[in-house]
mmCIF file of C-alpha atoms in Angstrom:
data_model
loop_
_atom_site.group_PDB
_atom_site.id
_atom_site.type_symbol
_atom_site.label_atom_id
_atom_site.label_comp_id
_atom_site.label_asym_id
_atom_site.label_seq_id
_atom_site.Cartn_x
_atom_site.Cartn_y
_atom_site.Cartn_z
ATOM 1 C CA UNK A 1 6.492 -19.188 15.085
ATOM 2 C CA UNK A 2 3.016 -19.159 16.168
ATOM 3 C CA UNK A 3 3.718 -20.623 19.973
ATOM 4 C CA UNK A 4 5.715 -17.735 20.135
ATOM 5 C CA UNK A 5 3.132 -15.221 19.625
ATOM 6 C CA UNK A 6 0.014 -17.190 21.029
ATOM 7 C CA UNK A 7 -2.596 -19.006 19.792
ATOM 8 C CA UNK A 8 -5.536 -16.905 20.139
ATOM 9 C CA UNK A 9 -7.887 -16.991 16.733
ATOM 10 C CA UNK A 10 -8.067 -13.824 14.383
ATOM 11 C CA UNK A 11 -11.257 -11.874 13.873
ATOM 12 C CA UNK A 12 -11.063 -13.077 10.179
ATOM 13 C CA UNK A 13 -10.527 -16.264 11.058
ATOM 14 C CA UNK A 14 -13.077 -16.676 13.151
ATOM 15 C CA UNK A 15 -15.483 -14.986 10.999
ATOM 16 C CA UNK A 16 -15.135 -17.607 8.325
ATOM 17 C CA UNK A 17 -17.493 -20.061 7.504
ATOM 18 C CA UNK A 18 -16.912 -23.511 9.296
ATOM 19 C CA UNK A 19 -16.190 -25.487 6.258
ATOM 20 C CA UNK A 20 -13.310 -22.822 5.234
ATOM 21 C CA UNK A 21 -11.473 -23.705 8.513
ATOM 22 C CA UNK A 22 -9.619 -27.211 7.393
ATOM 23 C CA UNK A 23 -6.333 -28.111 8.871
ATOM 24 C CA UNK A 24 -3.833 -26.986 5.945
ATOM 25 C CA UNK A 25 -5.516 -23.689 5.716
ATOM 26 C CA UNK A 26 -3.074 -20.744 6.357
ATOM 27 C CA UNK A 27 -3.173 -19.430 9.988
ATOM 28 C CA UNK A 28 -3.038 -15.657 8.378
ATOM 29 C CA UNK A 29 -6.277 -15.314 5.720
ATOM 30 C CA UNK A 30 -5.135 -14.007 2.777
ATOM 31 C CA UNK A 31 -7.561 -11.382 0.020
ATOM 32 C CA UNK A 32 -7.411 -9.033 -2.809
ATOM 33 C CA UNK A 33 -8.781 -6.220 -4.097
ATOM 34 C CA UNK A 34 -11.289 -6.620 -6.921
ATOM 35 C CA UNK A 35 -12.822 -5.047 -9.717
ATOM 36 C CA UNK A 36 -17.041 -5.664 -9.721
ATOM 37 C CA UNK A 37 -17.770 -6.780 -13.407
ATOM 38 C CA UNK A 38 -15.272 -9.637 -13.498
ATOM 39 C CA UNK A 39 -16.257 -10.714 -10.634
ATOM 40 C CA UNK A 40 -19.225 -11.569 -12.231
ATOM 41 C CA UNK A 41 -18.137 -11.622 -16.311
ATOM 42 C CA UNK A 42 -14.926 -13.240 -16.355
ATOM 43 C CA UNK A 43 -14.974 -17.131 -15.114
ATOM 44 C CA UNK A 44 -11.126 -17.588 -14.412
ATOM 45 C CA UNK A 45 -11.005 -14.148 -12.398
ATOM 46 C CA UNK A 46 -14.084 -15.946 -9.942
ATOM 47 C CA UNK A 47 -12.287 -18.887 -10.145
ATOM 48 C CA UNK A 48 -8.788 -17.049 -9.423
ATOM 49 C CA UNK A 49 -10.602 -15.192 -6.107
ATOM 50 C CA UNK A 50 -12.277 -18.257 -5.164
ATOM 51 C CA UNK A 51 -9.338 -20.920 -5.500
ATOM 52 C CA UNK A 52 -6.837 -18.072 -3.716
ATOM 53 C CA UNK A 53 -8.749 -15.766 -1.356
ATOM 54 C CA UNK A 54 -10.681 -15.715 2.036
ATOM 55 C CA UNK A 55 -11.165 -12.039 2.021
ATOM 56 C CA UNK A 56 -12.407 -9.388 -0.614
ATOM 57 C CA UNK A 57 -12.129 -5.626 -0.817
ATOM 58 C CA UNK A 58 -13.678 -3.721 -3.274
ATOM 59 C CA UNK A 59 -10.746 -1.925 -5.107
ATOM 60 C CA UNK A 60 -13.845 0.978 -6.032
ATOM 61 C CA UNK A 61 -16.954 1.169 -4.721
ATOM 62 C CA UNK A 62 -16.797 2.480 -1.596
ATOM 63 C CA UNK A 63 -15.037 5.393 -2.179
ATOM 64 C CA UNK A 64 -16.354 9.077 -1.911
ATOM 65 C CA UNK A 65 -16.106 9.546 -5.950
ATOM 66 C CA UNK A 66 -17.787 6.277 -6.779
ATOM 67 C CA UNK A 67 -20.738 6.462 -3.569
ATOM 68 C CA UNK A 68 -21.490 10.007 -3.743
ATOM 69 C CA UNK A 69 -21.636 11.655 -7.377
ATOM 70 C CA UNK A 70 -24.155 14.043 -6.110
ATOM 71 C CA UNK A 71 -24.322 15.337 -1.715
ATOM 72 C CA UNK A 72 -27.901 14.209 -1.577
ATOM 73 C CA UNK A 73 -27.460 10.668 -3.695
ATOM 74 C CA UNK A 74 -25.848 7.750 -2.424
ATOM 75 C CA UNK A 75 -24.697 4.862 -5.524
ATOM 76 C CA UNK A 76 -24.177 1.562 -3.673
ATOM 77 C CA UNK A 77 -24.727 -0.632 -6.986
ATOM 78 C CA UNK A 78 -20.936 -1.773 -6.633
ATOM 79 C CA UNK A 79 -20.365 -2.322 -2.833
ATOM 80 C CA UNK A 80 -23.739 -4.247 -2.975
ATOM 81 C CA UNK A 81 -22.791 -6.433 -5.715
ATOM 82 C CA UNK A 82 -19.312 -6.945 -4.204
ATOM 83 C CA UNK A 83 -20.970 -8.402 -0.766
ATOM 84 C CA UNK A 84 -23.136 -10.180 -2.740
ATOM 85 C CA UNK A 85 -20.577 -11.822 -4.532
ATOM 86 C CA UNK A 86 -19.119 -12.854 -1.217
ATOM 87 C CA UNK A 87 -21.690 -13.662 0.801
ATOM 88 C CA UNK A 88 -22.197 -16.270 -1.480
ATOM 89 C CA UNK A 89 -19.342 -17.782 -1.627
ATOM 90 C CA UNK A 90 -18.084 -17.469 2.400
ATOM 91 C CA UNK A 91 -16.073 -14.646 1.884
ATOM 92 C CA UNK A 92 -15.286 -11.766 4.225
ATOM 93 C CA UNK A 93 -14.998 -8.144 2.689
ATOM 94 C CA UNK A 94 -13.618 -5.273 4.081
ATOM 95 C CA UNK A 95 -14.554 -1.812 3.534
ATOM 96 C CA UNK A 96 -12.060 0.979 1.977
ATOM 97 C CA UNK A 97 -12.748 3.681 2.660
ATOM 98 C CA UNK A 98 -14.648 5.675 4.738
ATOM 99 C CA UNK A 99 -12.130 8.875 5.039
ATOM 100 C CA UNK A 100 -10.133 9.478 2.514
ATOM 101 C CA UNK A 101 -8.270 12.621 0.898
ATOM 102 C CA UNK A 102 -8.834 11.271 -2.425
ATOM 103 C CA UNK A 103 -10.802 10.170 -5.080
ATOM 104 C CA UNK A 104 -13.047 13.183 -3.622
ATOM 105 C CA UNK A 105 -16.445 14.264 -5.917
ATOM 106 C CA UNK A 106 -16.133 17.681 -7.375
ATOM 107 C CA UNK A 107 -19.199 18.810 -4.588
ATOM 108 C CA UNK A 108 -16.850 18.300 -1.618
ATOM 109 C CA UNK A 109 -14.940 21.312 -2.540
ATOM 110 C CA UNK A 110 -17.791 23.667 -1.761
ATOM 111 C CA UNK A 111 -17.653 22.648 2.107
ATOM 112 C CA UNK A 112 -17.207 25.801 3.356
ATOM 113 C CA UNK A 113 -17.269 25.281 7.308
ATOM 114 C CA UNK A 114 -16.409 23.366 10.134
ATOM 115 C CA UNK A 115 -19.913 22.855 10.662
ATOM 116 C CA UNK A 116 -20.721 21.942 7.100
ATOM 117 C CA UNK A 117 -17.562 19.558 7.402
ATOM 118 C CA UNK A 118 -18.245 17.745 10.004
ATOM 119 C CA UNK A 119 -22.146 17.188 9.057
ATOM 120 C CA UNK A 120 -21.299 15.599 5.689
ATOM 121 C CA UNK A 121 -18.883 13.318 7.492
ATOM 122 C CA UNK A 122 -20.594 12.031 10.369
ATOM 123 C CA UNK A 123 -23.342 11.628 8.158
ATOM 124 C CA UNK A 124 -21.346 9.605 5.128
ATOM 125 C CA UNK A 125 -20.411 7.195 8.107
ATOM 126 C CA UNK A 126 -23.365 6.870 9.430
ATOM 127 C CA UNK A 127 -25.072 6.303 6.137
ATOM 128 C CA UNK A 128 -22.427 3.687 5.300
ATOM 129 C CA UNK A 129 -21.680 1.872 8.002
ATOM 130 C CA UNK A 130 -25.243 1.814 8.902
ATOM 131 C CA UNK A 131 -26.261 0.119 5.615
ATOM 132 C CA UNK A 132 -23.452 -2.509 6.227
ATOM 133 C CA UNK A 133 -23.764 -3.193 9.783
ATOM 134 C CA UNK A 134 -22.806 -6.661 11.010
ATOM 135 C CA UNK A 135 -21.668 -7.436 7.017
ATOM 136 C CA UNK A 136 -18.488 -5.738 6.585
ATOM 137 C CA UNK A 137 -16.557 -6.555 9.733
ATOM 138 C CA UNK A 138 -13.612 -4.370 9.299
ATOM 139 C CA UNK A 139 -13.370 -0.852 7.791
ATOM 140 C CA UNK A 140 -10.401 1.278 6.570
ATOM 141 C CA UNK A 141 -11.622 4.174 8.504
ATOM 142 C CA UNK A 142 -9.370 6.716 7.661
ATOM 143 C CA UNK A 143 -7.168 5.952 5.050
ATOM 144 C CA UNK A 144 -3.680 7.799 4.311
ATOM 145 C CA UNK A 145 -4.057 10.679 7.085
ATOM 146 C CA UNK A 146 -0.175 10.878 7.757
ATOM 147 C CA UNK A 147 1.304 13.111 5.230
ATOM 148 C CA UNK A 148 4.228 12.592 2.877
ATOM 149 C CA UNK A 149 6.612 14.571 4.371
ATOM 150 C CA UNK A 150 5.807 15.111 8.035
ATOM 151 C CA UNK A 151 6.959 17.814 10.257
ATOM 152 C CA UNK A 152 6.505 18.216 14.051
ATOM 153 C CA UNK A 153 4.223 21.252 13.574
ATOM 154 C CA UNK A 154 2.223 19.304 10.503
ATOM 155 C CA UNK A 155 2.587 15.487 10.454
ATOM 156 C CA UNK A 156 -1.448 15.061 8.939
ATOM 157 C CA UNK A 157 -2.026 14.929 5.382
ATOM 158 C CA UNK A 158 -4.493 17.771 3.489
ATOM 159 C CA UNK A 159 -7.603 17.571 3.131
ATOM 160 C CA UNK A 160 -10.836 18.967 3.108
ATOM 161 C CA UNK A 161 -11.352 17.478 6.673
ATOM 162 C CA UNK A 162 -8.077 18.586 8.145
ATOM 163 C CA UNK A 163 -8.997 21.722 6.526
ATOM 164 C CA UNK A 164 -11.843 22.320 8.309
ATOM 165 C CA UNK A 165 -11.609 20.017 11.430
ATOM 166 C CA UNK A 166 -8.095 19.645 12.131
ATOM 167 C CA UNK A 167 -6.459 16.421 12.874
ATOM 168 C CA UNK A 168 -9.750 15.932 15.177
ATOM 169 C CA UNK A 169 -11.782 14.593 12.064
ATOM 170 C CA UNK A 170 -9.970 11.010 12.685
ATOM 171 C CA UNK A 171 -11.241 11.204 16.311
ATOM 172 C CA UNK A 172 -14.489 12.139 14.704
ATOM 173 C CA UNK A 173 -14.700 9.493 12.070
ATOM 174 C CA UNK A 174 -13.673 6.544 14.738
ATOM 175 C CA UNK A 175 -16.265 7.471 16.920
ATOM 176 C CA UNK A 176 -18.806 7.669 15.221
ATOM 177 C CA UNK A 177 -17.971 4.398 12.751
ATOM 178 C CA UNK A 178 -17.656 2.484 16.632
ATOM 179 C CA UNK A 179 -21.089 3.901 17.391
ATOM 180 C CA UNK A 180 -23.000 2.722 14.541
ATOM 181 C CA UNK A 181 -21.425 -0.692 14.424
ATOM 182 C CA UNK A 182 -19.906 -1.201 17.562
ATOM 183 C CA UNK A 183 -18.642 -4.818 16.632
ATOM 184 C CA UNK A 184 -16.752 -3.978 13.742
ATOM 185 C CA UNK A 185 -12.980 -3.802 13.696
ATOM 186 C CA UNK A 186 -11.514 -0.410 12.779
ATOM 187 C CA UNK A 187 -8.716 0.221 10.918
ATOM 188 C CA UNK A 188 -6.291 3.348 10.199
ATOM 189 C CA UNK A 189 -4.344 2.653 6.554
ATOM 190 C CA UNK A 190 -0.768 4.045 5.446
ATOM 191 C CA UNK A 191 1.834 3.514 3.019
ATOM 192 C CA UNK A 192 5.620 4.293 2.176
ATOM 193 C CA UNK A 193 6.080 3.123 5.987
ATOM 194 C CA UNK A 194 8.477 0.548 5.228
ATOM 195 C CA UNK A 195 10.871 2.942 3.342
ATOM 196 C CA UNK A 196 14.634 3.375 4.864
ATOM 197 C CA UNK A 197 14.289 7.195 3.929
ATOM 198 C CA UNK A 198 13.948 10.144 5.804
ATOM 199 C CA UNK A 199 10.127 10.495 4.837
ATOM 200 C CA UNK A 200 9.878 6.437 5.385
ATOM 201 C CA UNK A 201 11.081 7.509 9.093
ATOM 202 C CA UNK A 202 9.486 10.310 9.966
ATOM 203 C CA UNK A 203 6.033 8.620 8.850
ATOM 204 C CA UNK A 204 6.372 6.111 11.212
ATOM 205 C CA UNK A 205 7.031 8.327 13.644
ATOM 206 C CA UNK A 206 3.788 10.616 13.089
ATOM 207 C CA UNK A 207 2.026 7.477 12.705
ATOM 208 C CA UNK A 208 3.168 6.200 16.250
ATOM 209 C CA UNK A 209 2.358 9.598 17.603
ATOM 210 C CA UNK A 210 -1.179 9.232 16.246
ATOM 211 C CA UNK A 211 -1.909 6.066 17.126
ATOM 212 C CA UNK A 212 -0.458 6.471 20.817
ATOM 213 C CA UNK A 213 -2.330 10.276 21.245
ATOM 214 C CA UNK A 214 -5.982 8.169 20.117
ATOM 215 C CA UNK A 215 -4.993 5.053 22.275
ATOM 216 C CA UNK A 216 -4.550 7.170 25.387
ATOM 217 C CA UNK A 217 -7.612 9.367 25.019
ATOM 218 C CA UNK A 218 -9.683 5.803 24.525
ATOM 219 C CA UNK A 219 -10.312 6.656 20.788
ATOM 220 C CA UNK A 220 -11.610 3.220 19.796
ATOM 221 C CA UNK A 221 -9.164 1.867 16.970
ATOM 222 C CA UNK A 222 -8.548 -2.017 16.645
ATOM 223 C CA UNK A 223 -5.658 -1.685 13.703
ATOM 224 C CA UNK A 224 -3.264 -0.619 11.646
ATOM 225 C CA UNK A 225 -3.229 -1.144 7.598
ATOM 226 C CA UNK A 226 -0.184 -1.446 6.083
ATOM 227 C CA UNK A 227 -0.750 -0.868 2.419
ATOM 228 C CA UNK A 228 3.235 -2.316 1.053
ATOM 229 C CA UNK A 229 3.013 -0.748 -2.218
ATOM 230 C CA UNK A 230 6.426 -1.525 -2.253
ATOM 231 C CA UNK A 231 9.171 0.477 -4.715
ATOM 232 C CA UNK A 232 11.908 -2.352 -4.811
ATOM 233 C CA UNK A 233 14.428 0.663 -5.692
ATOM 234 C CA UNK A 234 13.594 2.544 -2.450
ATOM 235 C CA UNK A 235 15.631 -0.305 0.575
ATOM 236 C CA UNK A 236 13.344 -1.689 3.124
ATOM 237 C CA UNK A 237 13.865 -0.902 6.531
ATOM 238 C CA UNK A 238 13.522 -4.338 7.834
ATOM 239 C CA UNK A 239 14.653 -2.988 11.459
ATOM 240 C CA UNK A 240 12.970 -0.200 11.573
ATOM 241 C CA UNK A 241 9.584 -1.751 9.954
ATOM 242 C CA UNK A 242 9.774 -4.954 12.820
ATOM 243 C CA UNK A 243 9.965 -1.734 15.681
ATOM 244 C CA UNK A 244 7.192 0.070 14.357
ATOM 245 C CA UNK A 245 5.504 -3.095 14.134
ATOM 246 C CA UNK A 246 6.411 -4.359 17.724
ATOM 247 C CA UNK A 247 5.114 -0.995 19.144
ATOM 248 C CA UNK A 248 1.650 -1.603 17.621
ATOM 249 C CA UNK A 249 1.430 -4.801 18.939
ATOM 250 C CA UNK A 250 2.694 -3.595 22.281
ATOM 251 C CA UNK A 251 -0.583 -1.330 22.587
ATOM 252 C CA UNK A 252 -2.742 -4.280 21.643
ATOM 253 C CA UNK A 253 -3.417 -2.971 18.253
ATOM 254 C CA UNK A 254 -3.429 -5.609 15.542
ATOM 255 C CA UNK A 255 -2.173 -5.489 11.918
ATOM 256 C CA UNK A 256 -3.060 -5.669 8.820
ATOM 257 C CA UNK A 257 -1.558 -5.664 5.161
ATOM 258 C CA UNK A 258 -4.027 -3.888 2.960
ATOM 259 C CA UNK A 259 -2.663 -3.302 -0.310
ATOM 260 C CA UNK A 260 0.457 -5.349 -0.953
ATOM 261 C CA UNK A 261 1.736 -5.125 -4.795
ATOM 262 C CA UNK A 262 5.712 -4.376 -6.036
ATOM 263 C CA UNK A 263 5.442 -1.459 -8.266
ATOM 264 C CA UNK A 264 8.160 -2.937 -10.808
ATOM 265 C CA UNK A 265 9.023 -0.184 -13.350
ATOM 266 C CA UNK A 266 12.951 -0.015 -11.921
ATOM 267 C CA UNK A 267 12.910 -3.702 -12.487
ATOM 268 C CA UNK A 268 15.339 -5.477 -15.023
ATOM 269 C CA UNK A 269 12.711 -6.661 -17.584
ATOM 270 C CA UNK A 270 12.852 -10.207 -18.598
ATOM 271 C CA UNK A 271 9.942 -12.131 -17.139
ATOM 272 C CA UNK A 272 11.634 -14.700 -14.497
ATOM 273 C CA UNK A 273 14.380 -12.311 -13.048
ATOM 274 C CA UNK A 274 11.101 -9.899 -12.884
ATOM 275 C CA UNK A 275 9.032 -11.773 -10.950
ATOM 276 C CA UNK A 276 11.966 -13.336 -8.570
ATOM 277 C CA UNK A 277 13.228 -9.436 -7.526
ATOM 278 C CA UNK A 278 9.213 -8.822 -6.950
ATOM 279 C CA UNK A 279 8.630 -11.897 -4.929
ATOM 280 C CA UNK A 280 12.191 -11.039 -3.032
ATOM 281 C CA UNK A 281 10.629 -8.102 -2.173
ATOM 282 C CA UNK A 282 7.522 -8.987 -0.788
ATOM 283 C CA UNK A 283 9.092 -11.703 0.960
ATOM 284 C CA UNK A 284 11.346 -9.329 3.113
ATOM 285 C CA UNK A 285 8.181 -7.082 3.720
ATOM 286 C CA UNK A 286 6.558 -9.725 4.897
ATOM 287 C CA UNK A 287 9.283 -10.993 6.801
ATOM 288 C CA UNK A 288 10.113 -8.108 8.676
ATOM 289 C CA UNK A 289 5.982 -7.552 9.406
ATOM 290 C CA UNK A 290 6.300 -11.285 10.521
ATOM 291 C CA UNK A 291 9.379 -10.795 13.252
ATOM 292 C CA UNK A 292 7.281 -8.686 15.508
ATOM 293 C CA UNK A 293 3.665 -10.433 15.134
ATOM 294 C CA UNK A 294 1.316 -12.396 13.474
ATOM 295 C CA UNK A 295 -0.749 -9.854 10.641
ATOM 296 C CA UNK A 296 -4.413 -10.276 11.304
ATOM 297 C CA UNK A 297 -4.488 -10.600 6.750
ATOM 298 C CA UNK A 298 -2.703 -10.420 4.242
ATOM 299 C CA UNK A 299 -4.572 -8.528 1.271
ATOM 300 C CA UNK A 300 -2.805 -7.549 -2.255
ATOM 301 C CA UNK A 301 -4.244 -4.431 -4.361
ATOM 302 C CA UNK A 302 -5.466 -6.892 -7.084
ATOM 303 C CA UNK A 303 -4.887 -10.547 -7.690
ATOM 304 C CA UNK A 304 -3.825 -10.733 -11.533
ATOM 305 C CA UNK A 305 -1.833 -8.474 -13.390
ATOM 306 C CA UNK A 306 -4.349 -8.005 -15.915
ATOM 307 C CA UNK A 307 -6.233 -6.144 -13.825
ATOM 308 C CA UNK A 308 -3.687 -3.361 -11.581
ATOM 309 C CA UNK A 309 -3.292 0.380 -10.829
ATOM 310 C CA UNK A 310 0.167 0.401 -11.767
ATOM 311 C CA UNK A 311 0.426 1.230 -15.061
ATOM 312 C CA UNK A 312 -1.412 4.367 -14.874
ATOM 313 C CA UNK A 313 1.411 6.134 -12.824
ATOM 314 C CA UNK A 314 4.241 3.883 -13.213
ATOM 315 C CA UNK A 315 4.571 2.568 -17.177
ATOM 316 C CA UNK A 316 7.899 0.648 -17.700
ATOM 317 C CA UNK A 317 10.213 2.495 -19.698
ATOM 318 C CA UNK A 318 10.883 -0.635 -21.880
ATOM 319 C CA UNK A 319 6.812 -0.809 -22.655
ATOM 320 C CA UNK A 320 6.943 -4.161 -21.193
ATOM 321 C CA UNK A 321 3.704 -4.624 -19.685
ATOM 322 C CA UNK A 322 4.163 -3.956 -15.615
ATOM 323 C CA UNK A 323 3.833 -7.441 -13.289
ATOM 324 C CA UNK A 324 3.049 -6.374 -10.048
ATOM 325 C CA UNK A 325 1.130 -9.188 -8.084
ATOM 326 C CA UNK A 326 0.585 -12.654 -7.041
ATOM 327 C CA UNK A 327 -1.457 -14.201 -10.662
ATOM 328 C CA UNK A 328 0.072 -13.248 -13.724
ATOM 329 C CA UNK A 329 -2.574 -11.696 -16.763
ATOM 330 C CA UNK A 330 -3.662 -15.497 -17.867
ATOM 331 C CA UNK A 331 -3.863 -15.967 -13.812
ATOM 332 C CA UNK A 332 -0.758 -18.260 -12.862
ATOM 333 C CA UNK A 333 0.811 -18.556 -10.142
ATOM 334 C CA UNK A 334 3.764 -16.241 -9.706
ATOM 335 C CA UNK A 335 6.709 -16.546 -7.309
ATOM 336 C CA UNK A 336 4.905 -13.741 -5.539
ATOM 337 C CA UNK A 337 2.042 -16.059 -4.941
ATOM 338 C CA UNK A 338 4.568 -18.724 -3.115
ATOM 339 C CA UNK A 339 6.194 -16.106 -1.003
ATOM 340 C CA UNK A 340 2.429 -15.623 0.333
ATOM 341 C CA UNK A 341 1.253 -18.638 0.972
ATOM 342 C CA UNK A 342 4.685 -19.986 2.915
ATOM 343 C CA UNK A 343 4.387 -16.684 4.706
ATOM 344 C CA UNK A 344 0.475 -16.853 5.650
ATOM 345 C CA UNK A 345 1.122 -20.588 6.841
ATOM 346 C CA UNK A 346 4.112 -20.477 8.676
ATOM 347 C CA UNK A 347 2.206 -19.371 11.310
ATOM 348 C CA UNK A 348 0.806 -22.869 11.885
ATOM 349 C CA UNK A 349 3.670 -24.312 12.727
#
């Protein structure tokens, strides 16, 4: 697979430490999300991120809600500790998020202006970035700007930026991220883009519009993040994903999966049929990704099901507690984890 779509060495790849690179290491580095205190209170989560990932991402931290309680303070307890954490043990972390619609502090409302808009995000970036430059390699620059149900007239999502800057705040927020740390890779981040639905079409579609209209105006952007929260009772588009993905790649944009986990609450509910449908899934995500070219990482939204975001919106009916990625709560190996690691290495052959 790999001689087919060259042999040149990732950015995360290259980035990691020399003693990292042995020969059965997979050719796609693979990461989760994390939560801060384990990382640092609970043994077999460290050992679970250590023994399975080369790549962290803080699954809080960086966010608008958690950095900025207050316009004039800036909290960067849990980002700090987070690098920390994997600068000392060889690990790369990306940054989520920079620009986001959610998880916005209360203060954010009051922007009032284009003006006032634009000041508070140019200078959030350049805060941010600024702090982290030449540690955090890769940033989720603007995450989720495509909306839900795009039209022709309004394919960007709400928010207080398109509010008050249009759809030029991603212009804004790319440029100025690529001026404070020109090295770093920058990424834009979507979901539901696998879906065979009318909305799972039409985002890809106002996604490929973006990404084309910033490409041809020299906008710098490096990649695309595809989250995969996946709903294994929505069908994946396995055609339609590989085209969108083969476009991308046909720019010279690379790709990324940020936020892979199989939301599970349509599942049937005994444990091994469970996990098989969810690593089924994945797999065919993957696989379609896969068909078009190499993914730069492969990152899940959490590594254990003890710690996950599903159960706040999507409870099983049954009260069966949800099992939506790779380490189950006592951190074992799930079928998920196998579909990852086969897919990650396949590459090297």
């Amino acid at each position: 697979m790999l001689g087919a779509l060259g042999t040149g060495t990732l950015p995360y790849l290259a980035a990691l430490p020399a003693y990292a690179k042995t020969p059965a290491m997979a050719a796609i580095p693979y990461g989760a999300a994390v939560r801060t205190d384990p990382l640092y209170d609970d043994p077999a989560y460290k050992k679970a991120i250590l023994d399975h990932c080369q790549i962290i991402v803080g699954e809080g931290g960086l966010k608008w809600i958690d950095l900025r309680p207050d316009r004039h303070i800036f909290d960067f307890t849990q980002p700090d500790r987070q690098l920390a954490f994997a600068e000392e043990h060889g690990l790369e972390m990306r940054g989520h998020t920079l620009i986001w619609y959610g998880a916005m502090p209360e203060w954010t409302e009051t922007i009032a202006s284009a003006e006032e808009a634009r000041f508070e995000l140019v200078s959030h970036i350049e805060t941010v970035v600024g702090r982290y430059r030449g540690r955090i390699r890769s940033w989720d620059v603007c995450n989720e700007p495509i909306a839900d149900n795009p039209t022709r007239d309004a394919p960007i999502r709400d928010s207080v930026w398109q509010r008050h800057l249009g759809r030029d705040y991603i212009e804004l927020a790319l440029r100025t991220t690529a001026a404070i740390d020109p090295d770093a890779r920058l990424v834009i981040n979507d979901y539901d883009i696998e879906q065979a639905t009318d909305s799972g079409r039409a985002k890809r579609k106002a996604f490929l519009d973006l990404v084309r209209d910033l490409k041809a105006r020299d906008v710098p952007l490096h990649a695309v993040g595809l989250q995969g929260h996946i709903r294994p009772d929505i069908p994946i588009d396995r055609s339609g994903l590989t085209a969108f993905v083969a476009e991308l790649d046909a720019m010279g944009l690379g790709v990324l999966v940020t936020e892979l986990d199989v939301i599970d609450d349509s599942l049937p509910g005994p444990v091994a049929e469970r996990d098989a449908a969810v690593a089924a899934v994945a797999k065919e995500f993957l696989e379609a990704i896969g068909a078009a070219c190499r993914p730069e990482a492969v990152v899940t939204w959490g590594i254990s099901d003890r710690f996950t975001w599903v159960p706040i919106w999507f409870t099983r009916g049954d009260g069966m507690p949800n099992r939506p990625l790779p380490l189950d709560a006592d951190y074992q190996k799930k079928p998920m984890m196998q579909v990852i690691e086969d897919f990650t290495r396949s590459f090297n052959q």
